[in-house]
PDB file of C-alpha atoms in Angstrom:
ATOM      1  CA  MET A   1       2.063  -7.246  -8.797  1.00 91.00           C
ATOM      2  CA  ASP A   2       3.840  -4.081  -9.920  1.00 93.00           C
ATOM      3  CA  ILE A   3       1.458  -1.919 -11.986  1.00 95.00           C
ATOM      4  CA  HIS A   4       2.339   1.630 -13.020  1.00 96.00           C
ATOM      5  CA  VAL A   5      -0.213   4.159 -14.245  1.00 96.00           C
ATOM      6  CA  ARG A   6      -0.056   7.530 -15.899  1.00 97.00           C
ATOM      7  CA  THR A   7      -2.951   9.573 -14.504  1.00 97.00           C
ATOM      8  CA  LEU A   8      -4.033  13.161 -14.223  1.00 96.00           C
ATOM      9  CA  ARG A   9      -2.447  15.092 -11.340  1.00 93.00           C
ATOM     10  CA  ASP A  10      -5.846  15.684  -9.696  1.00 91.00           C
ATOM     11  CA  ASN A  11      -9.532  16.152 -10.439  1.00 88.00           C
ATOM     12  CA  GLN A  12      -9.086  19.814 -11.374  1.00 91.00           C
ATOM     13  CA  GLN A  13      -7.327  19.273 -14.698  1.00 91.00           C
ATOM     14  CA  PHE A  14      -9.160  20.013 -17.934  1.00 92.00           C
ATOM     15  CA  ALA A  15      -8.134  19.988 -21.593  1.00 93.00           C
ATOM     16  CA  ASP A  16     -10.756  19.998 -24.335  1.00 90.00           C
ATOM     17  CA  ALA A  17      -9.413  22.572 -26.785  1.00 88.00           C
ATOM     18  CA  GLU A  18     -11.297  21.115 -29.759  1.00 90.00           C
ATOM     19  CA  GLY A  19     -14.535  20.606 -27.821  1.00 93.00           C
ATOM     20  CA  VAL A  20     -14.663  16.854 -28.407  1.00 93.00           C
ATOM     21  CA  ALA A  21     -15.782  16.032 -24.871  1.00 91.00           C
ATOM     22  CA  GLU A  22     -18.213  18.947 -24.825  1.00 93.00           C
ATOM     23  CA  LYS A  23     -19.923  17.588 -27.952  1.00 93.00           C
ATOM     24  CA  LEU A  24     -20.323  14.255 -26.119  1.00 91.00           C
ATOM     25  CA  GLY A  25     -21.999  16.035 -23.205  1.00 92.00           C
ATOM     26  CA  ILE A  26     -18.974  15.849 -20.879  1.00 92.00           C
ATOM     27  CA  SER A  27     -18.679  19.083 -18.888  1.00 93.00           C
ATOM     28  CA  SER A  28     -15.463  20.678 -17.621  1.00 93.00           C
ATOM     29  CA  ALA A  29     -16.434  19.565 -14.084  1.00 92.00           C
ATOM     30  CA  THR A  30     -16.782  15.889 -15.025  1.00 92.00           C
ATOM     31  CA  TRP A  31     -13.986  15.811 -17.633  1.00 94.00           C
ATOM     32  CA  PRO A  32     -11.178  14.869 -15.168  1.00 93.00           C
ATOM     33  CA  LEU A  33     -13.060  12.011 -13.450  1.00 92.00           C
ATOM     34  CA  PHE A  34     -11.776   9.384 -15.907  1.00 95.00           C
ATOM     35  CA  GLY A  35      -8.130  10.142 -15.176  1.00 96.00           C
ATOM     36  CA  ILE A  36      -7.827   9.347 -11.479  1.00 95.00           C
ATOM     37  CA  VAL A  37      -7.562   6.028  -9.641  1.00 96.00           C
ATOM     38  CA  TRP A  38     -10.634   5.957  -7.381  1.00 96.00           C
ATOM     39  CA  ALA A  39     -11.055   3.746  -4.318  1.00 96.00           C
ATOM     40  CA  SER A  40     -13.677   1.568  -6.034  1.00 97.00           C
ATOM     41  CA  GLY A  41     -11.263   0.969  -8.905  1.00 97.00           C
ATOM     42  CA  GLU A  42      -8.580  -0.157  -6.468  1.00 97.00           C
ATOM     43  CA  VAL A  43     -11.024  -2.538  -4.781  1.00 98.00           C
ATOM     44  CA  LEU A  44     -12.001  -4.065  -8.138  1.00 98.00           C
ATOM     45  CA  ALA A  45      -8.376  -4.410  -9.227  1.00 98.00           C
ATOM     46  CA  HIS A  46      -7.505  -6.179  -5.967  1.00 97.00           C
ATOM     47  CA  HIS A  47     -10.559  -8.439  -6.345  1.00 97.00           C
ATOM     48  CA  MET A  48      -9.399  -9.423  -9.841  1.00 97.00           C
ATOM     49  CA  PHE A  49      -5.848 -10.139  -8.655  1.00 96.00           C
ATOM     50  CA  ASP A  50      -6.613 -13.842  -8.031  1.00 94.00           C
ATOM     51  CA  TYR A  51     -10.078 -14.168  -9.601  1.00 96.00           C
ATOM     52  CA  GLU A  52     -10.619 -17.327 -11.681  1.00 95.00           C
ATOM     53  CA  LEU A  53     -10.157 -16.240 -15.303  1.00 95.00           C
ATOM     54  CA  GLU A  54      -9.370 -19.345 -17.356  1.00 93.00           C
ATOM     55  CA  GLY A  55     -11.227 -19.490 -20.656  1.00 94.00           C
ATOM     56  CA  GLN A  56     -13.204 -16.311 -19.999  1.00 97.00           C
ATOM     57  CA  ARG A  57     -13.676 -13.355 -22.286  1.00 98.00           C
ATOM     58  CA  ILE A  58     -13.810 -10.265 -20.049  1.00 98.00           C
ATOM     59  CA  LEU A  59     -15.207  -6.752 -20.508  1.00 98.00           C
ATOM     60  CA  GLU A  60     -14.447  -3.783 -18.261  1.00 98.00           C
ATOM     61  CA  VAL A  61     -17.259  -1.220 -18.454  1.00 98.00           C
ATOM     62  CA  GLY A  62     -16.600   2.462 -17.733  1.00 97.00           C
ATOM     63  CA  CYS A  63     -12.928   1.651 -17.282  1.00 98.00           C
ATOM     64  CA  GLY A  64     -11.599   5.191 -16.723  1.00 97.00           C
ATOM     65  CA  ILE A  65      -7.878   4.896 -16.033  1.00 97.00           C
ATOM     66  CA  ALA A  66      -8.420   1.107 -16.338  1.00 98.00           C
ATOM     67  CA  LEU A  67      -6.396  -0.174 -13.401  1.00 98.00           C
ATOM     68  CA  THR A  68      -8.417  -3.404 -13.414  1.00 98.00           C
ATOM     69  CA  SER A  69      -7.821  -3.949 -17.127  1.00 98.00           C
ATOM     70  CA  LEU A  70      -4.100  -3.419 -16.581  1.00 98.00           C
ATOM     71  CA  VAL A  71      -4.086  -6.011 -13.787  1.00 98.00           C
ATOM     72  CA  LEU A  72      -6.005  -8.487 -15.952  1.00 98.00           C
ATOM     73  CA  ASN A  73      -3.700  -7.784 -18.896  1.00 98.00           C
ATOM     74  CA  HIS A  74      -0.727  -8.504 -16.647  1.00 97.00           C
ATOM     75  CA  ARG A  75      -2.387 -11.871 -15.908  1.00 97.00           C
ATOM     76  CA  HIS A  76      -2.678 -12.490 -19.687  1.00 96.00           C
ATOM     77  CA  ALA A  77      -6.464 -12.456 -19.528  1.00 97.00           C
ATOM     78  CA  ASP A  78      -8.662 -11.875 -22.579  1.00 98.00           C
ATOM     79  CA  ILE A  79      -9.699  -8.348 -21.546  1.00 98.00           C
ATOM     80  CA  THR A  80     -11.491  -5.630 -23.533  1.00 98.00           C
ATOM     81  CA  ALA A  81     -12.144  -2.162 -22.086  1.00 98.00           C
ATOM     82  CA  THR A  82     -14.822   0.453 -22.814  1.00 98.00           C
ATOM     83  CA  ASP A  83     -15.491   4.001 -21.687  1.00 97.00           C
ATOM     84  CA  TYR A  84     -17.385   7.036 -22.986  1.00 96.00           C
ATOM     85  CA  HIS A  85     -14.612   9.568 -22.428  1.00 97.00           C
ATOM     86  CA  PRO A  86     -12.574  10.505 -25.549  1.00 96.00           C
ATOM     87  CA  GLU A  87      -9.205  10.541 -23.721  1.00 97.00           C
ATOM     88  CA  VAL A  88      -9.380   7.054 -22.214  1.00 98.00           C
ATOM     89  CA  GLY A  89      -8.061   5.147 -25.216  1.00 97.00           C
ATOM     90  CA  ALA A  90      -4.806   7.137 -25.384  1.00 97.00           C
ATOM     91  CA  PHE A  91      -4.191   6.763 -21.642  1.00 97.00           C
ATOM     92  CA  LEU A  92      -4.916   3.032 -21.823  1.00 98.00           C
ATOM     93  CA  LEU A  93      -2.477   2.512 -24.682  1.00 97.00           C
ATOM     94  CA  GLU A  94       0.287   4.431 -22.907  1.00 97.00           C
ATOM     95  CA  ASN A  95      -0.318   2.604 -19.631  1.00 98.00           C
ATOM     96  CA  SER A  96      -0.260  -0.776 -21.394  1.00 97.00           C
ATOM     97  CA  GLU A  97       3.124   0.140 -22.876  1.00 97.00           C
ATOM     98  CA  LEU A  98       4.316   1.490 -19.516  1.00 97.00           C
ATOM     99  CA  ASN A  99       3.636  -1.957 -18.021  1.00 96.00           C
ATOM    100  CA  HIS A 100       5.210  -3.786 -20.988  1.00 96.00           C
ATOM    101  CA  GLY A 101       1.887  -5.447 -21.767  1.00 94.00           C
ATOM    102  CA  ALA A 102       0.019  -6.175 -24.968  1.00 95.00           C
ATOM    103  CA  ALA A 103      -2.284  -3.445 -26.251  1.00 96.00           C
ATOM    104  CA  ILE A 104      -5.693  -3.844 -24.599  1.00 98.00           C
ATOM    105  CA  PRO A 105      -8.600  -3.759 -27.067  1.00 97.00           C
ATOM    106  CA  PHE A 106     -10.615  -0.598 -26.362  1.00 98.00           C
ATOM    107  CA  MET A 107     -13.815   0.933 -27.692  1.00 97.00           C
ATOM    108  CA  ARG A 108     -15.225   4.339 -26.862  1.00 96.00           C
ATOM    109  CA  THR A 109     -18.931   3.704 -26.480  1.00 95.00           C
ATOM    110  CA  GLY A 110     -21.821   4.885 -24.359  1.00 93.00           C
ATOM    111  CA  TRP A 111     -24.302   2.619 -22.637  1.00 94.00           C
ATOM    112  CA  GLY A 112     -27.143   3.983 -24.756  1.00 91.00           C
ATOM    113  CA  ASP A 113     -25.291   3.704 -28.075  1.00 87.00           C
ATOM    114  CA  ALA A 114     -26.345   1.308 -30.807  1.00 81.00           C
ATOM    115  CA  ASP A 115     -24.793  -2.165 -30.794  1.00 79.00           C
ATOM    116  CA  SER A 116     -21.046  -1.630 -30.548  1.00 79.00           C
ATOM    117  CA  GLY A 117     -20.176  -4.881 -32.301  1.00 88.00           C
ATOM    118  CA  LEU A 118     -18.034  -5.985 -29.348  1.00 93.00           C
ATOM    119  CA  GLY A 119     -19.882  -9.277 -29.058  1.00 95.00           C
ATOM    120  CA  GLU A 120     -20.609 -11.225 -25.878  1.00 97.00           C
ATOM    121  CA  PHE A 121     -18.536 -11.857 -22.760  1.00 98.00           C
ATOM    122  CA  ASP A 122     -18.266 -14.441 -19.965  1.00 98.00           C
ATOM    123  CA  LEU A 123     -17.344 -11.882 -17.296  1.00 98.00           C
ATOM    124  CA  ILE A 124     -18.273  -8.194 -17.143  1.00 98.00           C
ATOM    125  CA  VAL A 125     -16.691  -5.958 -14.504  1.00 98.00           C
ATOM    126  CA  GLY A 126     -16.795  -2.305 -13.502  1.00 98.00           C
ATOM    127  CA  SER A 127     -16.456   0.100 -10.591  1.00 98.00           C
ATOM    128  CA  ASP A 128     -18.383   3.180  -9.428  1.00 96.00           C
ATOM    129  CA  LEU A 129     -20.800   3.084 -12.361  1.00 96.00           C
ATOM    130  CA  LEU A 130     -24.138   3.977 -10.768  1.00 93.00           C
ATOM    131  CA  TYR A 131     -23.940   7.760 -10.356  1.00 88.00           C
ATOM    132  CA  GLU A 132     -27.547   8.616 -11.241  1.00 88.00           C
ATOM    133  CA  ARG A 133     -30.901   6.842 -11.222  1.00 91.00           C
ATOM    134  CA  GLU A 134     -31.076   6.892 -15.025  1.00 92.00           C
ATOM    135  CA  HIS A 135     -27.850   4.884 -15.145  1.00 92.00           C
ATOM    136  CA  ILE A 136     -29.650   1.826 -13.728  1.00 95.00           C
ATOM    137  CA  ALA A 137     -31.564   0.881 -16.887  1.00 95.00           C
ATOM    138  CA  LEU A 138     -28.789   2.066 -19.237  1.00 95.00           C
ATOM    139  CA  LEU A 139     -26.122  -0.053 -17.542  1.00 97.00           C
ATOM    140  CA  ALA A 140     -28.356  -3.125 -17.189  1.00 97.00           C
ATOM    141  CA  ASP A 141     -29.296  -2.946 -20.883  1.00 96.00           C
ATOM    142  CA  PHE A 142     -25.639  -2.488 -21.908  1.00 96.00           C
ATOM    143  CA  ILE A 143     -24.649  -5.524 -19.840  1.00 97.00           C
ATOM    144  CA  GLU A 144     -27.494  -7.569 -21.338  1.00 96.00           C
ATOM    145  CA  GLN A 145     -26.341  -6.614 -24.832  1.00 95.00           C
ATOM    146  CA  HIS A 146     -22.834  -7.936 -24.109  1.00 97.00           C
ATOM    147  CA  ALA A 147     -23.471 -10.869 -21.746  1.00 97.00           C
ATOM    148  CA  LYS A 148     -23.395 -14.482 -22.828  1.00 98.00           C
ATOM    149  CA  PRO A 149     -26.399 -16.565 -21.728  1.00 97.00           C
ATOM    150  CA  GLN A 150     -24.189 -17.766 -18.861  1.00 97.00           C
ATOM    151  CA  CYS A 151     -22.318 -14.768 -17.496  1.00 98.00           C
ATOM    152  CA  LYS A 152     -20.834 -13.328 -14.313  1.00 98.00           C
ATOM    153  CA  VAL A 153     -20.948  -9.621 -13.508  1.00 98.00           C
ATOM    154  CA  VAL A 154     -18.837  -7.979 -10.774  1.00 98.00           C
ATOM    155  CA  ILE A 155     -19.402  -4.325  -9.916  1.00 98.00           C
ATOM    156  CA  VAL A 156     -17.794  -2.421  -7.060  1.00 98.00           C
ATOM    157  CA  ASP A 157     -20.208   0.225  -5.799  1.00 97.00           C
ATOM    158  CA  PRO A 158     -19.051   2.855  -3.272  1.00 95.00           C
ATOM    159  CA  GLY A 159     -22.572   3.367  -1.941  1.00 92.00           C
ATOM    160  CA  ARG A 160     -24.212   6.048  -4.057  1.00 91.00           C
ATOM    161  CA  GLY A 161     -27.702   4.721  -3.283  1.00 90.00           C
ATOM    162  CA  GLN A 162     -28.556   3.139  -6.629  1.00 93.00           C
ATOM    163  CA  HIS A 163     -27.368  -0.442  -6.243  1.00 93.00           C
ATOM    164  CA  ALA A 164     -30.572  -1.911  -4.741  1.00 95.00           C
ATOM    165  CA  SER A 165     -32.627  -0.798  -7.750  1.00 96.00           C
ATOM    166  CA  PHE A 166     -29.894  -1.972 -10.101  1.00 97.00           C
ATOM    167  CA  SER A 167     -29.805  -5.389  -8.422  1.00 97.00           C
ATOM    168  CA  LYS A 168     -33.579  -5.691  -8.809  1.00 96.00           C
ATOM    169  CA  LYS A 169     -33.198  -4.934 -12.513  1.00 97.00           C
ATOM    170  CA  MET A 170     -30.454  -7.554 -12.871  1.00 98.00           C
ATOM    171  CA  VAL A 171     -32.531 -10.186 -11.059  1.00 97.00           C
ATOM    172  CA  GLY A 172     -35.272  -9.447 -13.595  1.00 97.00           C
ATOM    173  CA  LEU A 173     -32.767 -10.335 -16.331  1.00 96.00           C
ATOM    174  CA  GLY A 174     -32.235 -13.762 -14.743  1.00 97.00           C
ATOM    175  CA  TYR A 175     -29.229 -13.131 -12.517  1.00 98.00           C
ATOM    176  CA  ALA A 176     -28.736 -14.377  -8.969  1.00 98.00           C
ATOM    177  CA  HIS A 177     -27.355 -11.596  -6.781  1.00 97.00           C
ATOM    178  CA  THR A 178     -25.008 -11.524  -3.788  1.00 98.00           C
ATOM    179  CA  GLN A 179     -22.862  -8.789  -2.300  1.00 97.00           C
ATOM    180  CA  ASN A 180     -20.064  -8.481   0.201  1.00 97.00           C
ATOM    181  CA  LYS A 181     -17.512  -6.111   1.653  1.00 95.00           C
ATOM    182  CA  PRO A 182     -13.945  -6.557   0.398  1.00 95.00           C
ATOM    183  CA  ASP A 183     -11.894  -8.962   2.538  1.00 90.00           C
ATOM    184  CA  THR A 184      -9.461  -6.147   3.193  1.00 88.00           C
ATOM    185  CA  ALA A 185      -9.155  -2.536   2.148  1.00 90.00           C
ATOM    186  CA  SER A 186      -6.036  -1.723   4.147  1.00 91.00           C
ATOM    187  CA  TYR A 187      -4.398  -0.433   0.961  1.00 93.00           C
ATOM    188  CA  LEU A 188      -6.892   2.488   0.883  1.00 95.00           C
ATOM    189  CA  ALA A 189      -6.348   5.795   2.663  1.00 91.00           C
ATOM    190  CA  GLN A 190      -9.932   5.785   4.003  1.00 92.00           C
ATOM    191  CA  PRO A 191     -12.317   2.963   5.071  1.00 93.00           C
ATOM    192  CA  PHE A 192     -14.322   1.607   2.132  1.00 95.00           C
ATOM    193  CA  LEU A 193     -18.052   1.937   2.789  1.00 94.00           C
ATOM    194  CA  GLY A 194     -19.284   0.267  -0.392  1.00 96.00           C
ATOM    195  CA  GLN A 195     -19.936  -3.274  -1.580  1.00 96.00           C
ATOM    196  CA  ILE A 196     -18.755  -5.734  -4.198  1.00 98.00           C
ATOM    197  CA  LEU A 197     -21.875  -6.724  -6.146  1.00 98.00           C
ATOM    198  CA  HIS A 198     -21.951 -10.161  -7.788  1.00 98.00           C
ATOM    199  CA  TYR A 199     -24.452 -11.309 -10.407  1.00 98.00           C
ATOM    200  CA  VAL A 200     -24.449 -14.806 -11.907  1.00 98.00           C
ATOM    201  CA  ARG A 201     -26.647 -16.258 -14.644  1.00 97.00           C
TER     202      ARG A 201
END
């Protein structure tokens, strides 16, 4: 599959002349993180390459540069993307056009925001979402808000130390939990030390 992405040059770029990101609590240090393809994002995109998708409404959470959404869009999946960063929507639109795909529905929303109106999904995916301990409850509640009674959740975690507590929270919401290493990560420059987390209800 031939997917092209427009990204930032590196994680040192910053452009917030009107202070939009600053007002959302996004610092100059964290501003560029959305605009790079991270290893966890590559692992998730590869995992979705031949994932069973038929009849499923799919949500990518914290999509960043949205490589996974672009792969799913290429497969003509029913994919919607979300992220908190104010620049993500413009990058996603340009990258959809760059890959000659349909525009991917996108909403800028935070995990603690009021009901976004996005509705419920059969499959919720994301990568490298659990940066801080406080993200555990926020992410679990956001997923619960958007999950159908029967739902699958796939999260690629690089090993930041929060996934055990997050899995416990998800089990409390009625999900069965498994995890595994990717079958191969030979496409990455460095060995992948994280896990693919699966939750099914």
